[in-house]
């Protein structure tokens, strides 16, 4: 038997053991490969539209497999359906669905012929138009009901109308009008909102197919108390399913929550301490922790304690004793591990490099000396002697610092050598920066001194008659821009000439 990949799931063909996903309320035949399982019974499960199923007797011993289209007995006429289950598992499904075998069962006539399938397709094509018109007729008659689906029989002689109603509805007049309008035999079936959602189908908020359309056949009423036991938020939009009723899956785990709640203190008990009285606020069943509040109506001074501590306080209150505080006096110690280290007493982090404390770098001292030398150079009057001293001093300091570091860290590991290399690079960078700053400052000092000397060596000149105008030499020097050497001003010819007074 070949494996065929269909829609992401591998199964042994449509007639194999696997669960088919194209119909509702499918049953996985887990007995299909058991010897003599197929011939253990003559009953066959036949599925019709949506979730309607029936169990029929194969009295003619027709060889049937899953997926075969057959004509079965109906009243009146015959119906067309698809074989969904055969073998011994059919008896288990009949017992599950409370189908009695004592009464005379309906029979399978034959495998469907082409003429049977043509009539069946014609009847199915009329279902949607019939449903729309029947809704209009019910509204005209003023009936408080909703017709949710219409299903024609395989031979087209009968139609089943599925309706939803909150109260009892007298539809005798409706049946007469529908029989006159469609010329078929009318059967009315009342279903609930959950059955309607199962017939329509869909995807739930969990991402899977709806339970009512995949496997659930018996519907139990769901109460809001089941949601309260599980501490689920009372949000109607989250609690309601596609049928606008409470989700059926709320009932799945409520019994487990009820059993767990019995092993916790009652919510009505008030815990008394010397400071205050504490009322139940919420319970975490998974962690077995209870949160108490000092006020009944709202959260105030919330304290979370384990269930064992709550039982201890309750027992103390019964004896007439009150603890100082609701929390335990000593914090619980974590349990000691008796298991030995499977790595042979070796740490997982033994290969990680240990970060050592960084020592103070000598670069800071060099920076301080360099800055001091630079400032001293600005105040000196001579420029030539100041330019050479700081540079040589920086080199010596850098060499001494690097050599001292190398001697100190000579016996260390690779990490300390890397640190020394980084320190040496930093010292070199600092020395270079300091030497540049000092040379720059010395150059500016030399320029200022040269200007002063030039001004002192100039011959004294007589003041001009116009005192408002000043020579260009009196302008303040701009130290930011590189300055050119100042040329000596030539004496004006007019000033050297002897003054001559005009004769009268």
Tab-separated table of N, CA and C in Angstrom, residues 213-327:
chain	number	residue	atom	x	y	z
A	213	UNK	N	-17.401	19.692	15.412
A	213	UNK	CA	-17.468	19.196	14.038
A	213	UNK	C	-16.444	18.115	13.757
A	214	UNK	N	-15.544	17.827	14.706
A	214	UNK	CA	-14.505	16.824	14.459
A	214	UNK	C	-14.757	15.522	15.228
A	215	UNK	N	-15.157	15.605	16.521
A	215	UNK	CA	-15.309	14.361	17.274
A	215	UNK	C	-16.428	14.400	18.305
A	216	UNK	N	-16.866	15.547	18.744
A	216	UNK	CA	-17.833	15.619	19.829
A	216	UNK	C	-19.255	15.398	19.306
A	217	UNK	N	-19.973	14.483	19.970
A	217	UNK	CA	-21.360	14.191	19.585
A	217	UNK	C	-22.346	14.517	20.699
A	218	UNK	N	-21.931	14.370	21.958
A	218	UNK	CA	-22.821	14.681	23.082
A	218	UNK	C	-22.372	16.006	23.691
A	219	UNK	N	-23.330	16.920	23.846
A	219	UNK	CA	-23.033	18.266	24.322
A	219	UNK	C	-23.587	18.429	25.726
A	220	UNK	N	-22.678	18.790	26.654
A	220	UNK	CA	-23.038	18.999	28.051
A	220	UNK	C	-23.065	20.502	28.304
A	221	UNK	N	-24.006	20.938	29.146
A	221	UNK	CA	-24.105	22.366	29.449
A	221	UNK	C	-22.853	22.839	30.191
A	222	UNK	N	-22.413	24.030	29.852
A	222	UNK	CA	-21.216	24.623	30.436
A	222	UNK	C	-21.649	25.808	31.302
A	223	UNK	N	-21.153	25.892	32.540
A	223	UNK	CA	-21.495	26.973	33.463
A	223	UNK	C	-20.280	27.870	33.680
A	224	UNK	N	-20.546	29.082	34.128
A	224	UNK	CA	-19.457	30.030	34.396
A	224	UNK	C	-18.649	29.632	35.633
A	225	UNK	N	-19.239	28.783	36.502
A	225	UNK	CA	-18.484	28.320	37.666
A	225	UNK	C	-17.249	27.524	37.272
A	226	UNK	N	-17.314	26.821	36.130
A	226	UNK	CA	-16.141	26.077	35.660
A	226	UNK	C	-15.005	27.021	35.311
A	227	UNK	N	-15.328	28.190	34.770
A	227	UNK	CA	-14.288	29.180	34.463
A	227	UNK	C	-13.721	29.789	35.738
A	228	UNK	N	-14.555	29.986	36.756
A	228	UNK	CA	-14.057	30.549	38.015
A	228	UNK	C	-13.113	29.584	38.724
A	229	UNK	N	-13.406	28.294	38.675
A	229	UNK	CA	-12.521	27.313	39.292
A	229	UNK	C	-11.128	27.356	38.684
A	230	UNK	N	-11.045	27.636	37.387
A	230	UNK	CA	-9.764	27.638	36.685
A	230	UNK	C	-9.128	29.022	36.637
A	231	UNK	N	-9.726	30.002	37.332
A	231	UNK	CA	-9.210	31.370	37.375
A	231	UNK	C	-9.069	31.968	35.981
A	232	UNK	N	-10.081	31.732	35.149
A	232	UNK	CA	-10.097	32.292	33.797
A	232	UNK	C	-10.787	33.650	33.844
A	233	UNK	N	-10.267	34.588	33.070
A	233	UNK	CA	-10.842	35.931	33.034
A	233	UNK	C	-12.282	35.879	32.534
A	234	UNK	N	-13.168	36.577	33.240
A	234	UNK	CA	-14.587	36.578	32.876
A	234	UNK	C	-14.854	37.558	31.738
A	235	UNK	N	-14.213	37.309	30.618
A	235	UNK	CA	-14.406	38.126	29.421
A	235	UNK	C	-15.314	37.366	28.467
A	236	UNK	N	-16.522	37.864	28.188
A	236	UNK	CA	-17.449	37.108	27.332
A	236	UNK	C	-16.902	36.821	25.946
A	237	UNK	N	-16.094	37.729	25.412
A	237	UNK	CA	-15.557	37.510	24.070
A	237	UNK	C	-14.554	36.364	24.037
A	238	UNK	N	-13.838	36.139	25.141
A	238	UNK	CA	-12.884	35.049	25.183
A	238	UNK	C	-13.510	33.732	25.618
A	239	UNK	N	-14.574	33.799	26.412
A	239	UNK	CA	-15.212	32.568	26.898
A	239	UNK	C	-16.176	31.981	25.882
A	240	UNK	N	-16.713	32.797	24.980
A	240	UNK	CA	-17.716	32.333	24.025
A	240	UNK	C	-17.043	31.783	22.775
A	241	UNK	N	-17.644	30.747	22.218
A	241	UNK	CA	-17.159	30.158	20.971
A	241	UNK	C	-17.888	30.711	19.768
A	242	UNK	N	-17.786	30.011	18.649
A	242	UNK	CA	-18.430	30.470	17.424
A	242	UNK	C	-19.937	30.287	17.458
A	243	UNK	N	-20.425	29.519	18.404
A	243	UNK	CA	-21.869	29.335	18.550
A	243	UNK	C	-22.480	30.382	19.476
A	244	UNK	N	-21.679	31.339	19.965
A	244	UNK	CA	-22.109	32.384	20.900
A	244	UNK	C	-22.465	31.806	22.272
A	245	UNK	N	-22.083	30.583	22.532
A	245	UNK	CA	-22.246	29.956	23.849
A	245	UNK	C	-20.876	29.780	24.489
A	246	UNK	N	-20.860	29.393	25.769
A	246	UNK	CA	-19.588	29.117	26.433
A	246	UNK	C	-18.881	27.945	25.748
A	247	UNK	N	-17.566	28.060	25.641
A	247	UNK	CA	-16.793	27.029	24.951
A	247	UNK	C	-16.905	25.688	25.668
A	248	UNK	N	-17.033	24.623	24.892
A	248	UNK	CA	-17.132	23.279	25.472
A	248	UNK	C	-15.832	22.863	26.146
A	249	UNK	N	-14.691	23.413	25.693
A	249	UNK	CA	-13.408	22.984	26.251
A	249	UNK	C	-13.197	23.499	27.672
A	250	UNK	N	-14.053	24.380	28.171
A	250	UNK	CA	-13.928	24.818	29.566
A	250	UNK	C	-14.180	23.663	30.518
A	251	UNK	N	-15.001	22.704	30.094
A	251	UNK	CA	-15.331	21.562	30.955
A	251	UNK	C	-14.265	20.477	30.951
A	252	UNK	N	-13.268	20.571	30.079
A	252	UNK	CA	-12.321	19.464	29.932
A	252	UNK	C	-11.474	19.268	31.186
A	253	UNK	N	-11.016	20.347	31.808
A	253	UNK	CA	-10.072	20.240	32.933
A	253	UNK	C	-10.668	20.684	34.265
A	254	UNK	N	-11.949	20.962	34.286
A	254	UNK	CA	-12.534	21.488	35.519
A	254	UNK	C	-12.472	20.462	36.650
A	255	UNK	N	-12.588	19.167	36.341
A	255	UNK	CA	-12.532	18.145	37.389
A	255	UNK	C	-11.162	18.104	38.054
A	256	UNK	N	-10.108	18.289	37.268
A	256	UNK	CA	-8.755	18.306	37.834
A	256	UNK	C	-8.563	19.502	38.747
A	257	UNK	N	-9.100	20.647	38.344
A	257	UNK	CA	-8.985	21.846	39.177
A	257	UNK	C	-9.762	21.684	40.483
A	258	UNK	N	-10.919	21.053	40.410
A	258	UNK	CA	-11.715	20.849	41.626
A	258	UNK	C	-10.970	19.937	42.604
A	259	UNK	N	-10.343	18.884	42.097
A	259	UNK	CA	-9.579	17.986	42.972
A	259	UNK	C	-8.380	18.706	43.594
A	260	UNK	N	-7.714	19.552	42.799
A	260	UNK	CA	-6.574	20.289	43.351
A	260	UNK	C	-7.014	21.327	44.374
A	261	UNK	N	-8.191	21.895	44.183
A	261	UNK	CA	-8.687	22.910	45.116
A	261	UNK	C	-9.018	22.302	46.480
A	262	UNK	N	-9.366	21.018	46.506
A	262	UNK	CA	-9.678	20.375	47.778
A	262	UNK	C	-8.448	20.253	48.672
A	263	UNK	N	-7.259	20.256	48.093
A	263	UNK	CA	-6.024	20.135	48.878
A	263	UNK	C	-5.468	21.498	49.292
A	264	UNK	N	-6.233	22.553	49.093
A	264	UNK	CA	-5.844	23.905	49.491
A	264	UNK	C	-6.820	24.426	50.541
A	265	UNK	N	-6.433	25.407	51.342
A	265	UNK	CA	-7.363	25.946	52.359
A	265	UNK	C	-8.561	26.627	51.716
A	266	UNK	N	-9.655	26.642	52.450
A	266	UNK	CA	-10.893	27.232	51.933
A	266	UNK	C	-10.730	28.742	51.739
A	267	UNK	N	-11.459	29.250	50.754
A	267	UNK	CA	-11.375	30.677	50.446
A	267	UNK	C	-12.144	31.532	51.458
A	268	UNK	N	-12.995	30.920	52.243
A	268	UNK	CA	-13.811	31.673	53.196
A	268	UNK	C	-13.094	31.909	54.529
A	269	UNK	N	-11.990	31.231	54.755
A	269	UNK	CA	-11.298	31.356	56.039
A	269	UNK	C	-10.501	32.660	56.070
A	270	UNK	N	-10.611	33.388	57.198
A	270	UNK	CA	-9.875	34.638	57.407
A	270	UNK	C	-8.676	34.343	58.297
A	271	UNK	N	-7.503	34.757	57.866
A	271	UNK	CA	-6.278	34.551	58.644
A	271	UNK	C	-6.060	35.753	59.559
A	272	UNK	N	-5.851	35.482	60.853
A	272	UNK	CA	-5.680	36.546	61.842
A	272	UNK	C	-4.234	36.601	62.311
A	273	UNK	N	-3.679	37.806	62.306
A	273	UNK	CA	-2.335	38.058	62.841
A	273	UNK	C	-2.416	39.202	63.845
A	274	UNK	N	-1.301	39.488	64.520
A	274	UNK	CA	-1.287	40.581	65.494
A	274	UNK	C	-1.425	41.938	64.817
A	275	UNK	N	-1.021	42.021	63.569
A	275	UNK	CA	-1.092	43.297	62.855
A	275	UNK	C	-2.461	43.525	62.232
A	276	UNK	N	-3.001	42.500	61.541
A	276	UNK	CA	-4.212	42.712	60.753
A	276	UNK	C	-4.868	41.374	60.453
A	277	UNK	N	-6.065	41.456	59.864
A	277	UNK	CA	-6.767	40.275	59.376
A	277	UNK	C	-6.624	40.216	57.856
A	278	UNK	N	-6.418	38.997	57.333
A	278	UNK	CA	-6.163	38.829	55.903
A	278	UNK	C	-7.269	37.980	55.294
A	279	UNK	N	-7.732	38.439	54.099
A	279	UNK	CA	-8.810	37.768	53.375
A	279	UNK	C	-8.252	37.198	52.068
A	280	UNK	N	-8.905	36.145	51.603
A	280	UNK	CA	-8.442	35.485	50.375
A	280	UNK	C	-8.614	36.414	49.178
A	281	UNK	N	-7.562	36.486	48.340
A	281	UNK	CA	-7.619	37.320	47.133
A	281	UNK	C	-7.556	36.464	45.869
A	282	UNK	N	-6.559	35.603	45.744
A	282	UNK	CA	-6.475	34.704	44.583
A	282	UNK	C	-5.603	33.510	44.946
A	283	UNK	N	-5.701	32.467	44.124
A	283	UNK	CA	-4.980	31.217	44.363
A	283	UNK	C	-4.281	30.792	43.085
A	284	UNK	N	-3.029	30.404	43.223
A	284	UNK	CA	-2.272	29.815	42.115
A	284	UNK	C	-2.177	28.321	42.368
A	285	UNK	N	-3.011	27.565	41.651
A	285	UNK	CA	-3.100	26.130	41.911
A	285	UNK	C	-1.822	25.415	41.497
A	286	UNK	N	-1.185	25.876	40.428
A	286	UNK	CA	0.012	25.188	39.943
A	286	UNK	C	1.169	25.349	40.924
A	287	UNK	N	1.377	26.518	41.470
A	287	UNK	CA	2.467	26.752	42.423
A	287	UNK	C	2.060	26.475	43.871
A	288	UNK	N	0.759	26.228	44.105
A	288	UNK	CA	0.229	26.025	45.459
A	288	UNK	C	0.550	27.231	46.342
A	289	UNK	N	0.263	28.404	45.800
A	289	UNK	CA	0.470	29.659	46.528
A	289	UNK	C	-0.844	30.427	46.588
A	290	UNK	N	-1.046	31.126	47.723
A	290	UNK	CA	-2.293	31.864	47.952
A	290	UNK	C	-1.931	33.308	48.271
A	291	UNK	N	-2.664	34.217	47.682
A	291	UNK	CA	-2.452	35.641	47.913
A	291	UNK	C	-3.585	36.165	48.779
A	292	UNK	N	-3.223	36.866	49.861
A	292	UNK	CA	-4.200	37.420	50.799
A	292	UNK	C	-4.121	38.937	50.785
A	293	UNK	N	-5.275	39.555	51.093
A	293	UNK	CA	-5.390	41.010	51.136
A	293	UNK	C	-5.983	41.422	52.476
A	294	UNK	N	-5.638	42.643	52.902
A	294	UNK	CA	-6.179	43.152	54.166
A	294	UNK	C	-7.584	43.719	54.014
A	295	UNK	N	-8.094	43.778	52.778
A	295	UNK	CA	-9.449	44.290	52.556
A	295	UNK	C	-10.227	43.278	51.727
A	296	UNK	N	-11.522	43.160	52.004
A	296	UNK	CA	-12.348	42.185	51.298
A	296	UNK	C	-12.632	42.589	49.860
A	297	UNK	N	-12.870	43.863	49.633
A	297	UNK	CA	-13.402	44.316	48.346
A	297	UNK	C	-12.327	44.574	47.298
A	298	UNK	N	-11.146	45.030	47.702
A	298	UNK	CA	-10.105	45.360	46.713
A	298	UNK	C	-8.754	44.914	47.253
A	299	UNK	N	-7.757	44.957	46.357
A	299	UNK	CA	-6.410	44.509	46.714
A	299	UNK	C	-5.703	45.563	47.547
A	300	UNK	N	-5.287	45.176	48.749
A	300	UNK	CA	-4.566	46.086	49.639
A	300	UNK	C	-3.581	45.279	50.469
A	301	UNK	N	-2.316	45.704	50.460
A	301	UNK	CA	-1.244	45.041	51.208
A	301	UNK	C	-1.199	43.542	50.896
A	302	UNK	N	-1.071	43.227	49.609
A	302	UNK	CA	-1.095	41.827	49.169
A	302	UNK	C	0.136	41.085	49.673
A	303	UNK	N	-0.097	39.890	50.177
A	303	UNK	CA	0.978	39.015	50.639
A	303	UNK	C	0.715	37.624	50.080
A	304	UNK	N	1.726	37.045	49.422
A	304	UNK	CA	1.613	35.716	48.836
A	304	UNK	C	2.395	34.734	49.692
A	305	UNK	N	1.730	33.664	50.125
A	305	UNK	CA	2.361	32.661	50.983
A	305	UNK	C	2.059	31.286	50.420
A	306	UNK	N	2.886	30.289	50.713
A	306	UNK	CA	2.577	28.923	50.273
A	306	UNK	C	1.407	28.329	51.062
A	307	UNK	N	0.839	27.253	50.525
A	307	UNK	CA	-0.318	26.632	51.163
A	307	UNK	C	0.040	26.048	52.530
A	308	UNK	N	1.264	25.541	52.678
A	308	UNK	CA	1.665	24.972	53.974
A	308	UNK	C	1.679	26.042	55.066
A	309	UNK	N	2.127	27.258	54.719
A	309	UNK	CA	2.132	28.342	55.704
A	309	UNK	C	0.702	28.749	56.059
A	310	UNK	N	-0.193	28.745	55.063
A	310	UNK	CA	-1.586	29.090	55.342
A	310	UNK	C	-2.217	28.088	56.304
A	311	UNK	N	-1.920	26.791	56.137
A	311	UNK	CA	-2.441	25.783	57.057
A	311	UNK	C	-1.874	25.977	58.466
A	312	UNK	N	-0.602	26.366	58.557
A	312	UNK	CA	-0.002	26.602	59.879
A	312	UNK	C	-0.682	27.767	60.596
A	313	UNK	N	-0.965	28.839	59.865
A	313	UNK	CA	-1.619	29.986	60.497
A	313	UNK	C	-3.040	29.626	60.918
A	314	UNK	N	-3.735	28.828	60.106
A	314	UNK	CA	-5.099	28.412	60.463
A	314	UNK	C	-5.082	27.585	61.740
A	315	UNK	N	-4.134	26.674	61.864
A	315	UNK	CA	-4.038	25.857	63.080
A	315	UNK	C	-3.706	26.713	64.308
A	316	UNK	N	-2.849	27.714	64.122
A	316	UNK	CA	-2.527	28.612	65.245
A	316	UNK	C	-3.748	29.421	65.666
A	317	UNK	N	-4.552	29.874	64.690
A	317	UNK	CA	-5.767	30.635	65.033
A	317	UNK	C	-6.782	29.762	65.760
A	318	UNK	N	-6.838	28.475	65.404
A	318	UNK	CA	-7.762	27.587	66.102
A	318	UNK	C	-7.356	27.402	67.562
A	319	UNK	N	-6.063	27.453	67.858
A	319	UNK	CA	-5.573	27.315	69.225
A	319	UNK	C	-5.607	28.636	69.991
A	320	UNK	N	-6.054	29.713	69.344
A	320	UNK	CA	-6.115	31.013	69.996
A	320	UNK	C	-4.838	31.807	69.912
A	321	UNK	N	-3.920	31.398	69.070
A	321	UNK	CA	-2.645	32.096	68.904
A	321	UNK	C	-2.664	32.878	67.592
A	322	UNK	N	-1.926	34.001	67.621
A	322	UNK	CA	-1.822	34.842	66.429
A	322	UNK	C	-0.342	35.067	66.115
A	323	UNK	N	0.071	34.774	64.910
A	323	UNK	CA	1.480	35.028	64.567
A	323	UNK	C	1.750	36.524	64.415
A	324	UNK	N	3.006	36.893	64.481
A	324	UNK	CA	3.379	38.301	64.344
A	324	UNK	C	3.074	38.791	62.937
A	325	UNK	N	3.449	38.013	61.953
A	325	UNK	CA	3.193	38.380	60.556
A	325	UNK	C	2.705	37.157	59.797
A	326	UNK	N	2.126	37.404	58.647
A	326	UNK	CA	1.589	36.297	57.861
A	326	UNK	C	2.700	35.483	57.231
A	327	UNK	N	3.795	36.133	56.881
A	327	UNK	CA	4.907	35.417	56.274
A	327	UNK	C	5.669	34.633	57.333
